XYZ file of C-alpha atoms in Angstrom:
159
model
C 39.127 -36.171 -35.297
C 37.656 -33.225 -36.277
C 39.002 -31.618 -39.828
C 40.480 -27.906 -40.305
C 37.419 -26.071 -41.778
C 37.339 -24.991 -45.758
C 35.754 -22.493 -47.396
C 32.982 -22.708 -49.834
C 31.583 -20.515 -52.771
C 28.902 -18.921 -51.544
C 28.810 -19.848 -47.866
C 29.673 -16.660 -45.293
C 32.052 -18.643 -43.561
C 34.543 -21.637 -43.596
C 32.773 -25.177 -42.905
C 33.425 -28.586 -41.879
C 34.513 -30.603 -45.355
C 31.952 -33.087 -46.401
C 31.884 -36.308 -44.669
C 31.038 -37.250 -40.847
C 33.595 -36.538 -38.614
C 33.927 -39.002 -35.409
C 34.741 -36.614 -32.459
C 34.680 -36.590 -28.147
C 32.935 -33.832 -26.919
C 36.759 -32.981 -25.570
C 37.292 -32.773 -29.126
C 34.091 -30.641 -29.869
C 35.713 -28.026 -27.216
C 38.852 -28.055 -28.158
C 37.635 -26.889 -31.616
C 34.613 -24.926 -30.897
C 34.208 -23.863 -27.843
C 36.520 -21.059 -28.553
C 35.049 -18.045 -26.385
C 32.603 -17.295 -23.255
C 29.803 -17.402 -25.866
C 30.755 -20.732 -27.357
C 31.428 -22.325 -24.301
C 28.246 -21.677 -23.089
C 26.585 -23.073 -25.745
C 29.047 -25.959 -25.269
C 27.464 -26.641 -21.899
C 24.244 -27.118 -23.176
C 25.278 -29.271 -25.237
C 27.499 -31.793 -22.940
C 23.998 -31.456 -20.668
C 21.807 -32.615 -23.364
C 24.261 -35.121 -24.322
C 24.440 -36.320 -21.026
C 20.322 -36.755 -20.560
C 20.313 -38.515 -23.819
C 22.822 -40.917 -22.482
C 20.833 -41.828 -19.925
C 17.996 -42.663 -22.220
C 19.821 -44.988 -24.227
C 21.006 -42.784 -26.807
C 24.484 -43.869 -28.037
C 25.213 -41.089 -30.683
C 24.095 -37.631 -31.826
C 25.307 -35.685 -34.839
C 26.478 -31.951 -34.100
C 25.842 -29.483 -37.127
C 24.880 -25.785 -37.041
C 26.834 -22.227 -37.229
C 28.123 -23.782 -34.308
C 30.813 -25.783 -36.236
C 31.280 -23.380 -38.453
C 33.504 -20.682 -38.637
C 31.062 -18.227 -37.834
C 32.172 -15.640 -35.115
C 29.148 -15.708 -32.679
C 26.709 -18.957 -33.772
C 22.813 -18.374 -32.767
C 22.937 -21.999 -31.015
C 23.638 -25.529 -32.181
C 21.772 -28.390 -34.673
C 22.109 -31.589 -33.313
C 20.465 -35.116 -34.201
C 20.379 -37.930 -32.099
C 19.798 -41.824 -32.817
C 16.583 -43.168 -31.447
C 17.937 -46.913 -31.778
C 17.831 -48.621 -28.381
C 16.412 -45.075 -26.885
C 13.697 -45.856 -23.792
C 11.009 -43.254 -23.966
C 10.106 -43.315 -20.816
C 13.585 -42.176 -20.253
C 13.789 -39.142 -22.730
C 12.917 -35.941 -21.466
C 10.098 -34.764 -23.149
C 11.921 -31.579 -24.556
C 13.823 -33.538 -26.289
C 10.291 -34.078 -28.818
C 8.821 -31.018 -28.110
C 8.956 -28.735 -31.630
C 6.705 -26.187 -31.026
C 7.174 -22.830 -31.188
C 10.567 -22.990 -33.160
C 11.733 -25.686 -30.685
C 11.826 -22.995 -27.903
C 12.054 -25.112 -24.734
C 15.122 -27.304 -26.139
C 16.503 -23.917 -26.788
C 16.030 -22.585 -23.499
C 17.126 -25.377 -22.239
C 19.989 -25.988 -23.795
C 20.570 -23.801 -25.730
C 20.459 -25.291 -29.098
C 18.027 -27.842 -30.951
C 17.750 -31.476 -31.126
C 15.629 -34.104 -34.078
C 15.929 -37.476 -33.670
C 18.112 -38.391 -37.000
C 15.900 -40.144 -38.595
C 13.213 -37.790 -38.230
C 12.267 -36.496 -42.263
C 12.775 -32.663 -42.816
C 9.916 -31.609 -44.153
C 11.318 -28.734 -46.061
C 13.926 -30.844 -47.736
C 11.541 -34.452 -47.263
C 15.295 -36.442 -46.001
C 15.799 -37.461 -42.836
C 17.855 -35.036 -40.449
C 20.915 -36.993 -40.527
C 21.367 -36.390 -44.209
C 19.738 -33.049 -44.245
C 22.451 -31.564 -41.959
C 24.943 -32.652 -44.777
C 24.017 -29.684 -46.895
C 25.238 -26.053 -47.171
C 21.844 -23.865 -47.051
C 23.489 -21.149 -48.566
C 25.875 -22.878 -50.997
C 23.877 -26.485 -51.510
C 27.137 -28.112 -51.559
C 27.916 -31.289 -49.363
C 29.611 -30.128 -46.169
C 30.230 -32.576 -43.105
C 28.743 -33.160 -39.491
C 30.316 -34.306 -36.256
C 29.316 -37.692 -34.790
C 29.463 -38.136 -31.337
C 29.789 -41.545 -29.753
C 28.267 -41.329 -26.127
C 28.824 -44.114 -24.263
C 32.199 -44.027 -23.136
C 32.808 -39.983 -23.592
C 34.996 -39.126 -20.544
C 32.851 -35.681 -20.518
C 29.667 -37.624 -19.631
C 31.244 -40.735 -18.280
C 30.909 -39.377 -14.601
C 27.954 -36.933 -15.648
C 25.599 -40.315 -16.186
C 23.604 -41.848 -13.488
C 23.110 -45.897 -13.608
């Protein structure tokens, strides 16, 4: 379930409250995908989601502006788990970081680190690093999605 948003001292706009939130991507829309804007970057999402899936990825963490209360969010920060994820599977975007991690952005448009993949500004892995407010350093919270049984991707993922 995913929280009402609070506001923090010194943060532009309301947030998730700290902690990680268990939510369908149903769930995700519901709350976010809130306009033609959002809902495109909702897309993305659900089709990044979905090619993860198929990889073997059971769970990404959703963070960004885009579950925020910001009126018009760049894109999305997600995470995924690499445990029981086949390479040979991923689509190379999904480790591709050059250039600002253009072609995930292009793609889908929004970014994606594997979670336990360290932040080298911050030297914590992503996972944890998404649990802070840039602009007011205080804990805030993520959204964990659970993929393998999401009725979203359920009939979006190939055996």
């Amino acid at each position: 379930m995913i929280p009402p948003l609070i506001h923090f001292t010194g943060s532009p706009w309301p947030l998730l409250p700290p902690g990680i939130h268990e939510a369908s991507l149903a769930e995700v829309a519901a709350a976010f995908a809130t306009n033609p804007w959002r809902r495109s970057l909702f897309d993305g999402l659900v089709d990044a989601s979905g090619r993860l899936l198929r990889a073997g990825c059971l769970r990404i963490y959703l963070d960004g502006s885009y579950v925020s209360g910001k009126p018009k969010p760049g894109d999305f920060d997600a995470c995924w788990d690499p445990v029981g994820v086949d390479r040979s599977k991923l689509d190379d975007v999904f480790l591709d970081f050059r250039n600002g991690r253009a072609a995930q952005k292009e793609k889908f448009k929004g970014e994606f680190f594997p979670s336990s993949m360290t932040c080298a500004d911050v030297g914590r892995a992503f996972v944890e690093f998404f649990q802070q407010d840039r602009y007011s350093g205080k804990q805030k919270g993520v959204i964990s999605i659970p993929l393998s049984h999401d009725p979203l991707l359920f009939g979006k993922v190939e055996s």
